[in-house]
């Protein structure tokens, strides 16, 4: 029996492969390398200390997927594969709906036809939209998402709800990630964005390493303790461990559950910058810039459902996240291209 991991060469996927192997699972990984590199797979295998099958395969390729299901006894799927750049999704909506929604539908069809009806899906706190107040909990109404990327997550959540409703043998865990940052403590794998990063931590660490000159802090006039945006940053290894628990849950239960993966604590943009400087003994020059369109002031989780259903809670703190992000960035200034 094995667990199929789609998008397993990406940022969260690679860390999850390692935690799954540590927990004793056999895994099979697929990725189309759209946003990852073979070097990430090589290092993940090294860190896992155990080899595992890998296929270069697109989740929209039903025939390719069927061959993989025929070759392995897959009992559940952790589904990371997808496109994730908010700005790009505004200019390329069809690509996002095709990959994230169409790709997931194709994957679910193949799973159903092969008798594998258990899925862990990478959703996002973005599905809570602009209006729900933090702490965000899973009973809140979702929607009101401001961009195509977010809408693909919202739509796939509905697809999984309807699928589980239609067939009681299905089990789907929709994990709503807050803001994953950090890297494996070895510094060998981490987040390797293409071009100029959109997200805060990769930008901060590229400024610190000298690749970028200065961080633009998007807004200092929010209603928060220092005026900058507040987020629930979560260490990627904690997040990966949440998937291990979610797999066990999906193997033991049927039905559809949305579960937040966050720490329950909100830190501001400047809290993160200061923690990064202090822990790593580096400078992160910044300037205050106008607010970024589509941003909300405050976003953090109520993580109690994950504690109750999965027996999971985040263990690593902001300092661990800053230290590990820097170990990865400083050791690999060009990411996996070095
Ligand atoms: P990532 O881009 O590093 O990883 C995604 C992987 O999927 C990449 O390796 C990419 O090559 C692969 N992929 C993309 N389309 C594919 C396809 N059609 N077929 C096969 N492989 C494909 O992203 P990540 O940060 O690891 O995110 C993983 C998942 O979590 C994504 O679905 C993302 O939307 C979701 N998510 C991420 C965050 C975050 O902050 N990183 C937050 C919320 C949700
Ligand atoms: C963003 C996406 C969200 C996605 C998540 C993970 C938007 C509006 N939201 O979340 O849908 O799920 O990434 O990919 O894009 N910041 C700066 N300067 C920067 C970058 C960020 O000040 O250069 C600030 C932002 O204004 C925000 C905080 O840092 O207050 C976190 O930003 P980011 O890392 O982009 O994450 P989110 O906006 O929370």
Coordinates of N, CA and C in Angstrom, one line a residue, residues 11 179-183 191 193 197-208 215 233 272-273 275-276 280 318-326 329:
X11 N 7.5 23.0 -3.1 CA 8.0 23.5 -1.8 C 7.3 22.6 -0.6
X179 N 0.0 30.7 6.3 CA 1.1 31.2 5.5 C 2.4 30.3 5.7
X180 N 2.6 29.3 4.9 CA 3.8 28.5 5.1 C 5.1 29.2 4.8
X181 N 6.0 29.1 5.7 CA 7.4 29.7 5.5 C 8.3 28.7 6.1
X182 N 9.6 29.0 6.1 CA 10.6 28.2 6.7 C 11.1 27.1 5.7
X183 N 11.9 26.2 6.2 CA 12.5 25.2 5.3 C 13.0 24.0 6.2
X191 N 11.9 26.8 -0.3 CA 11.1 27.5 -1.3 C 12.0 28.1 -2.3
X193 N 11.3 30.2 -5.5 CA 10.4 30.9 -6.4 C 11.1 31.3 -7.7
X197 N 10.2 37.2 -6.0 CA 9.1 36.6 -5.2 C 7.9 37.5 -5.0
X198 N 6.7 36.9 -4.9 CA 5.5 37.7 -4.5 C 5.3 37.6 -3.0
X199 N 5.7 36.6 -2.4 CA 5.4 36.4 -1.0 C 6.4 36.9 -0.1
X200 N 6.0 37.2 1.1 CA 6.9 38.0 2.1 C 8.2 37.3 2.4
X201 N 8.2 36.1 2.9 CA 9.4 35.5 3.4 C 10.5 35.3 2.3
X202 N 10.1 34.8 1.1 CA 11.2 34.7 0.1 C 11.8 36.1 -0.3
X203 N 10.9 37.1 -0.2 CA 11.4 38.4 -0.5 C 12.4 38.9 0.6
X204 N 12.0 38.7 1.8 CA 12.9 39.1 3.0 C 14.2 38.4 2.9
X205 N 14.2 37.1 2.6 CA 15.5 36.4 2.6 C 16.3 36.7 1.4
X206 N 15.7 37.1 0.3 CA 16.5 37.5 -0.9 C 17.1 38.9 -0.7
X207 N 16.4 39.7 0.1 CA 17.0 41.0 0.4 C 18.2 40.8 1.4
X208 N 18.0 39.9 2.3 CA 19.1 39.6 3.3 C 20.3 39.1 2.6
X215 N 13.1 45.6 0.9 CA 11.7 45.1 1.0 C 10.8 46.3 0.9
X233 N 1.8 32.8 10.2 CA 3.0 32.1 9.6 C 3.1 30.7 10.2
X272 N 7.9 40.0 11.6 CA 8.7 39.0 10.9 C 10.0 39.5 10.5
X273 N 10.0 40.8 10.0 CA 11.3 41.4 9.6 C 12.3 41.5 10.8
X275 N 12.2 39.8 13.7 CA 12.6 38.4 14.1 C 13.7 37.9 13.2
X276 N 13.5 38.1 11.9 CA 14.5 37.6 11.0 C 15.9 38.2 11.2
X280 N 19.0 35.9 12.8 CA 20.1 35.6 11.9 C 21.2 36.6 11.9
X318 N 8.1 31.4 15.3 CA 8.6 32.3 14.3 C 10.1 32.3 14.2
X319 N 10.8 32.2 15.3 CA 12.3 32.2 15.2 C 12.8 31.0 14.5
X320 N 12.1 29.8 14.7 CA 12.5 28.6 13.9 C 12.3 28.9 12.4
X321 N 11.2 29.5 12.1 CA 10.9 29.7 10.7 C 11.9 30.6 10.1
X322 N 12.3 31.7 10.8 CA 13.3 32.7 10.3 C 14.6 32.0 10.1
X323 N 15.0 31.3 11.1 CA 16.3 30.6 11.1 C 16.4 29.6 9.9
X324 N 15.4 28.8 9.8 CA 15.4 27.8 8.7 C 15.3 28.4 7.3
X325 N 14.5 29.4 7.2 CA 14.4 30.1 5.9 C 15.8 30.6 5.5
X326 N 16.5 31.2 6.5 CA 17.8 31.8 6.2 C 18.9 30.8 5.9
X329 N 18.2 29.9 2.3 CA 18.5 30.9 1.4 C 20.0 31.2 1.3

